[in-house]
Amino acid sequence: MTRSDLVEALAARFSQLTHRDAEYAVKAILDAMGDALVKGHRIEIRGFGSFSVNRRSPRIGRNPRSGESVMIPEKRVPHFKPGKALREQVDERTKALLQNETKAKG
């Protein structure tokens, strides 16, 4: 799902929202989440998952072409951990889809 797909789904689900309002809402939420992560905060959405920032230590890597050692600096990277409810929901729906496909073939 892309950002524009999310806007379309939101506008379709809530008929009182115009397409432009749905677009502003999605942009506002994503901007707020991005700002929080930049500040080093953790975002937790119950039933969905949590977003945090992980630190990657500096390390020595290799240039694949020349094989020479290259110093890779420390990085901070966003990380998503799905919540239990989301994991279970995905697992159940995946099992149901696989069972339907098996029945359709057999």
C-alpha positions as YAML, in Angstrom:
chain: A
units: angstrom
residues:
- id: 1
  name: MET
  ca: [0.00, 0.00, 0.00]
- id: 2
  name: THR
  ca: [1.34, 3.39, -0.97]
- id: 3
  name: ARG
  ca: [0.68, 6.74, 0.65]
- id: 4
  name: SER
  ca: [-1.87, 7.63, -2.04]
- id: 5
  name: ASP
  ca: [-3.60, 4.25, -1.51]
- id: 6
  name: LEU
  ca: [-3.87, 5.08, 2.19]
- id: 7
  name: VAL
  ca: [-5.39, 8.48, 1.37]
- id: 8
  name: GLU
  ca: [-7.90, 6.83, -0.98]
- id: 9
  name: ALA
  ca: [-8.87, 4.23, 1.63]
- id: 10
  name: LEU
  ca: [-9.33, 6.90, 4.30]
- id: 11
  name: ALA
  ca: [-11.46, 9.10, 2.03]
- id: 12
  name: ALA
  ca: [-13.58, 6.09, 0.98]
- id: 13
  name: ARG
  ca: [-14.10, 4.88, 4.56]
- id: 14
  name: PHE
  ca: [-15.10, 8.30, 5.93]
- id: 15
  name: SER
  ca: [-17.45, 9.94, 3.43]
- id: 16
  name: GLN
  ca: [-17.50, 13.23, 5.39]
- id: 17
  name: LEU
  ca: [-13.78, 13.68, 4.57]
- id: 18
  name: THR
  ca: [-12.85, 15.18, 1.26]
- id: 19
  name: HIS
  ca: [-9.90, 13.73, -0.60]
- id: 20
  name: ARG
  ca: [-7.87, 16.81, 0.33]
- id: 21
  name: ASP
  ca: [-8.74, 16.45, 4.06]
- id: 22
  name: ALA
  ca: [-7.76, 12.78, 4.00]
- id: 23
  name: GLU
  ca: [-4.48, 13.74, 2.34]
- id: 24
  name: TYR
  ca: [-3.79, 16.37, 5.03]
- id: 25
  name: ALA
  ca: [-4.62, 13.87, 7.79]
- id: 26
  name: VAL
  ca: [-2.25, 11.23, 6.42]
- id: 27
  name: LYS
  ca: [0.49, 13.82, 5.91]
- id: 28
  name: ALA
  ca: [0.03, 15.21, 9.44]
- id: 29
  name: ILE
  ca: [0.25, 11.75, 11.03]
- id: 30
  name: LEU
  ca: [3.32, 10.69, 9.05]
- id: 31
  name: ASP
  ca: [5.05, 14.02, 9.68]
- id: 32
  name: ALA
  ca: [4.36, 13.78, 13.43]
- id: 33
  name: MET
  ca: [5.71, 10.22, 13.51]
- id: 34
  name: GLY
  ca: [8.82, 11.21, 11.56]
- id: 35
  name: ASP
  ca: [9.47, 14.19, 13.84]
- id: 36
  name: ALA
  ca: [9.11, 12.02, 16.94]
- id: 37
  name: LEU
  ca: [11.59, 9.46, 15.59]
- id: 38
  name: VAL
  ca: [14.08, 12.18, 14.64]
- id: 39
  name: LYS
  ca: [13.92, 13.40, 18.26]
- id: 40
  name: GLY
  ca: [14.66, 9.86, 19.43]
- id: 41
  name: HIS
  ca: [11.19, 9.13, 20.81]
- id: 42
  name: ARG
  ca: [9.47, 5.76, 20.67]
- id: 43
  name: ILE
  ca: [6.02, 5.51, 19.07]
- id: 44
  name: GLU
  ca: [3.65, 2.82, 20.30]
- id: 45
  name: ILE
  ca: [0.30, 2.15, 18.66]
- id: 46
  name: ARG
  ca: [-1.56, -0.49, 20.69]
- id: 47
  name: GLY
  ca: [-2.63, -3.45, 18.61]
- id: 48
  name: PHE
  ca: [-0.48, -2.37, 15.67]
- id: 49
  name: GLY
  ca: [3.14, -2.10, 16.77]
- id: 50
  name: SER
  ca: [5.92, 0.20, 17.84]
- id: 51
  name: PHE
  ca: [8.44, 2.35, 16.02]
- id: 52
  name: SER
  ca: [11.81, 3.15, 17.53]
- id: 53
  name: VAL
  ca: [15.28, 4.23, 16.51]
- id: 54
  name: ASN
  ca: [18.10, 1.69, 16.69]
- id: 55
  name: ARG
  ca: [21.80, 2.55, 16.79]
- id: 56
  name: ARG
  ca: [24.17, 0.74, 14.46]
- id: 57
  name: SER
  ca: [27.74, 0.79, 15.72]
- id: 58
  name: PRO
  ca: [30.56, 1.87, 13.41]
- id: 59
  name: ARG
  ca: [32.19, -1.08, 11.72]
- id: 60
  name: ILE
  ca: [34.65, -2.08, 9.05]
- id: 61
  name: GLY
  ca: [33.14, -3.25, 5.77]
- id: 62
  name: ARG
  ca: [34.54, -4.35, 2.46]
- id: 63
  name: ASN
  ca: [34.25, -2.76, -0.94]
- id: 64
  name: PRO
  ca: [32.85, -5.61, -3.08]
- id: 65
  name: ARG
  ca: [34.73, -4.51, -6.21]
- id: 66
  name: SER
  ca: [38.19, -3.93, -4.82]
- id: 67
  name: GLY
  ca: [38.03, -5.92, -1.58]
- id: 68
  name: GLU
  ca: [39.58, -3.05, 0.36]
- id: 69
  name: SER
  ca: [38.44, -2.27, 3.91]
- id: 70
  name: VAL
  ca: [36.07, 0.66, 4.33]
- id: 71
  name: MET
  ca: [35.07, 2.32, 7.59]
- id: 72
  name: ILE
  ca: [31.28, 2.48, 7.93]
- id: 73
  name: PRO
  ca: [30.23, 5.22, 10.38]
- id: 74
  name: GLU
  ca: [27.67, 4.90, 13.17]
- id: 75
  name: LYS
  ca: [24.04, 5.19, 12.04]
- id: 76
  name: ARG
  ca: [20.64, 5.61, 13.61]
- id: 77
  name: VAL
  ca: [17.95, 3.67, 11.75]
- id: 78
  name: PRO
  ca: [14.17, 3.45, 12.21]
- id: 79
  name: HIS
  ca: [12.84, 0.08, 13.38]
- id: 80
  name: PHE
  ca: [9.28, -1.31, 13.42]
- id: 81
  name: LYS
  ca: [8.17, -4.13, 15.68]
- id: 82
  name: PRO
  ca: [4.65, -5.42, 15.00]
- id: 83
  name: GLY
  ca: [2.32, -5.85, 17.97]
- id: 84
  name: LYS
  ca: [0.89, -9.18, 19.04]
- id: 85
  name: ALA
  ca: [-2.59, -8.42, 17.66]
- id: 86
  name: LEU
  ca: [-1.19, -7.50, 14.23]
- id: 87
  name: ARG
  ca: [1.04, -10.59, 14.09]
- id: 88
  name: GLU
  ca: [-1.88, -12.85, 14.97]
- id: 89
  name: GLN
  ca: [-4.20, -11.16, 12.48]
- id: 90
  name: VAL
  ca: [-1.68, -11.51, 9.65]
- id: 91
  name: ASP
  ca: [-1.04, -15.14, 10.57]
- id: 92
  name: GLU
  ca: [-4.77, -16.01, 10.64]
- id: 93
  name: ARG
  ca: [-5.53, -14.27, 7.34]
- id: 94
  name: THR
  ca: [-2.52, -15.86, 5.66]
- id: 95
  name: LYS
  ca: [-3.63, -19.32, 6.80]
- id: 96
  name: ALA
  ca: [-7.17, -18.65, 5.55]
- id: 97
  name: LEU
  ca: [-5.89, -17.51, 2.14]
- id: 98
  name: LEU
  ca: [-3.67, -20.57, 1.81]
- id: 99
  name: GLN
  ca: [-6.56, -22.88, 2.71]
- id: 100
  name: ASN
  ca: [-8.82, -21.21, 0.12]
- id: 101
  name: GLU
  ca: [-6.13, -21.56, -2.56]
- id: 102
  name: THR
  ca: [-5.66, -25.24, -1.68]
- id: 103
  name: LYS
  ca: [-9.43, -25.87, -1.93]
- id: 104
  name: ALA
  ca: [-9.63, -24.06, -5.26]
- id: 105
  name: LYS
  ca: [-6.83, -26.19, -6.74]
- id: 106
  name: GLY
  ca: [-8.14, -29.50, -5.38]
...
